[in-house]
Amino acid sequence: MPRYVKNEKGYEKSFKADWKAVKNGLKKVRAEAGEPKKVPTSIALDPRFVDELKKEATSRGIPYQILMRMFIIEGFQRMKKAG
């Protein structure tokens, strides 16, 4: 099972950091690695589905947007493999 920071003891303790510098540093590293930027998209979904998706994401300890992205990527890969 993957480990997430939120699940670690002491996560609730706050600490100070220059979050803008952290974000800029991550952007720089990703750009240097040749990682493409993500493109924001919009999709209309049934609110009941979104609620279920959020519950599932919460049970897995990840944000629901990441869970949606995982489903889309995995489904697309299976579709390509099936031909």
PDB file of C-alpha atoms in Angstrom:
ATOM      1  CA  MET A   1       0.000   0.000   0.000  1.00  0.00           C
ATOM      2  CA  PRO A   2       1.421   3.394  -0.928  1.00  0.00           C
ATOM      3  CA  ARG A   3       2.375   5.757   1.860  1.00  0.00           C
ATOM      4  CA  TYR A   4       1.235   9.348   1.880  1.00  0.00           C
ATOM      5  CA  VAL A   5       2.450  12.125   4.119  1.00  0.00           C
ATOM      6  CA  LYS A   6      -1.076  12.671   5.441  1.00  0.00           C
ATOM      7  CA  ASN A   7      -0.971   9.167   6.928  1.00  0.00           C
ATOM      8  CA  GLU A   8       2.273   9.760   8.822  1.00  0.00           C
ATOM      9  CA  LYS A   9       2.338  10.597  12.517  1.00  0.00           C
ATOM     10  CA  GLY A  10       2.966  14.262  13.132  1.00  0.00           C
ATOM     11  CA  TYR A  11       1.490  15.349   9.810  1.00  0.00           C
ATOM     12  CA  GLU A  12      -0.931  17.638  11.592  1.00  0.00           C
ATOM     13  CA  LYS A  13       1.991  19.671  12.939  1.00  0.00           C
ATOM     14  CA  SER A  14       2.594  22.718  10.816  1.00  0.00           C
ATOM     15  CA  PHE A  15       5.930  24.137   9.847  1.00  0.00           C
ATOM     16  CA  LYS A  16       7.021  27.210   8.005  1.00  0.00           C
ATOM     17  CA  ALA A  17       8.321  27.004   4.476  1.00  0.00           C
ATOM     18  CA  ASP A  18       8.662  29.325   1.543  1.00  0.00           C
ATOM     19  CA  TRP A  19       5.970  27.554  -0.493  1.00  0.00           C
ATOM     20  CA  LYS A  20       6.400  29.892  -3.452  1.00  0.00           C
ATOM     21  CA  ALA A  21      10.087  28.930  -3.658  1.00  0.00           C
ATOM     22  CA  VAL A  22       9.172  25.246  -3.350  1.00  0.00           C
ATOM     23  CA  LYS A  23       6.640  25.536  -6.183  1.00  0.00           C
ATOM     24  CA  ASN A  24       9.094  27.420  -8.390  1.00  0.00           C
ATOM     25  CA  GLY A  25      11.797  24.853  -7.656  1.00  0.00           C
ATOM     26  CA  LEU A  26       9.490  22.004  -8.653  1.00  0.00           C
ATOM     27  CA  LYS A  27       8.596  23.786 -11.893  1.00  0.00           C
ATOM     28  CA  LYS A  28      12.287  24.237 -12.682  1.00  0.00           C
ATOM     29  CA  VAL A  29      13.117  20.576 -11.994  1.00  0.00           C
ATOM     30  CA  ARG A  30      10.188  19.377 -14.103  1.00  0.00           C
ATOM     31  CA  ALA A  31      11.151  21.681 -16.972  1.00  0.00           C
ATOM     32  CA  GLU A  32      14.773  20.492 -16.850  1.00  0.00           C
ATOM     33  CA  ALA A  33      13.585  16.886 -16.902  1.00  0.00           C
ATOM     34  CA  GLY A  34      11.543  17.621 -20.024  1.00  0.00           C
ATOM     35  CA  GLU A  35       8.271  16.861 -18.272  1.00  0.00           C
ATOM     36  CA  PRO A  36       5.415  18.481 -20.181  1.00  0.00           C
ATOM     37  CA  LYS A  37       3.042  20.810 -18.392  1.00  0.00           C
ATOM     38  CA  LYS A  38      -0.394  19.493 -17.584  1.00  0.00           C
ATOM     39  CA  VAL A  39      -3.229  21.015 -19.590  1.00  0.00           C
ATOM     40  CA  PRO A  40      -6.296  22.015 -17.574  1.00  0.00           C
ATOM     41  CA  THR A  41      -9.508  20.560 -18.950  1.00  0.00           C
ATOM     42  CA  SER A  42     -13.155  20.632 -18.024  1.00  0.00           C
ATOM     43  CA  ILE A  43     -15.670  17.805 -18.012  1.00  0.00           C
ATOM     44  CA  ALA A  44     -19.270  17.705 -16.817  1.00  0.00           C
ATOM     45  CA  LEU A  45     -20.011  14.727 -14.566  1.00  0.00           C
ATOM     46  CA  ASP A  46     -23.072  13.566 -12.667  1.00  0.00           C
ATOM     47  CA  PRO A  47     -22.833  14.987  -9.119  1.00  0.00           C
ATOM     48  CA  ARG A  48     -23.552  11.540  -7.664  1.00  0.00           C
ATOM     49  CA  PHE A  49     -20.528  10.157  -9.493  1.00  0.00           C
ATOM     50  CA  VAL A  50     -18.344  12.996  -8.235  1.00  0.00           C
ATOM     51  CA  ASP A  51     -19.501  12.323  -4.662  1.00  0.00           C
ATOM     52  CA  GLU A  52     -18.630   8.631  -5.020  1.00  0.00           C
ATOM     53  CA  LEU A  53     -15.281   9.540  -6.562  1.00  0.00           C
ATOM     54  CA  LYS A  54     -14.489  11.857  -3.652  1.00  0.00           C
ATOM     55  CA  LYS A  55     -15.387   9.157  -1.116  1.00  0.00           C
ATOM     56  CA  GLU A  56     -13.141   6.647  -2.889  1.00  0.00           C
ATOM     57  CA  ALA A  57     -10.297   9.147  -3.087  1.00  0.00           C
ATOM     58  CA  THR A  58     -10.663   9.927   0.609  1.00  0.00           C
ATOM     59  CA  SER A  59     -10.541   6.234   1.482  1.00  0.00           C
ATOM     60  CA  ARG A  60      -7.318   5.945  -0.541  1.00  0.00           C
ATOM     61  CA  GLY A  61      -5.882   9.100   1.036  1.00  0.00           C
ATOM     62  CA  ILE A  62      -5.429  11.019  -2.220  1.00  0.00           C
ATOM     63  CA  PRO A  63      -7.110  14.061  -3.798  1.00  0.00           C
ATOM     64  CA  TYR A  64     -10.031  13.152  -6.052  1.00  0.00           C
ATOM     65  CA  GLN A  65      -8.529  14.972  -9.051  1.00  0.00           C
ATOM     66  CA  ILE A  66      -5.513  12.675  -8.903  1.00  0.00           C
ATOM     67  CA  LEU A  67      -7.802   9.637  -8.712  1.00  0.00           C
ATOM     68  CA  MET A  68      -9.682  10.879 -11.801  1.00  0.00           C
ATOM     69  CA  ARG A  69      -6.391  11.389 -13.633  1.00  0.00           C
ATOM     70  CA  MET A  70      -5.310   7.850 -12.688  1.00  0.00           C
ATOM     71  CA  PHE A  71      -8.576   6.396 -14.014  1.00  0.00           C
ATOM     72  CA  ILE A  72      -8.309   8.311 -17.277  1.00  0.00           C
ATOM     73  CA  ILE A  73      -4.668   7.355 -17.879  1.00  0.00           C
ATOM     74  CA  GLU A  74      -5.160   3.686 -16.959  1.00  0.00           C
ATOM     75  CA  GLY A  75      -8.349   3.411 -19.032  1.00  0.00           C
ATOM     76  CA  PHE A  76      -6.690   5.031 -22.030  1.00  0.00           C
ATOM     77  CA  GLN A  77      -3.688   2.710 -21.763  1.00  0.00           C
ATOM     78  CA  ARG A  78      -5.992  -0.347 -21.642  1.00  0.00           C
ATOM     79  CA  MET A  79      -7.941   0.958 -24.637  1.00  0.00           C
ATOM     80  CA  LYS A  80      -4.746   1.440 -26.659  1.00  0.00           C
ATOM     81  CA  LYS A  81      -3.502  -2.015 -25.695  1.00  0.00           C
ATOM     82  CA  ALA A  82      -6.807  -3.608 -26.754  1.00  0.00           C
ATOM     83  CA  GLY A  83      -6.459  -1.978 -30.152  1.00  0.00           C
TER      84      GLY A  83
END
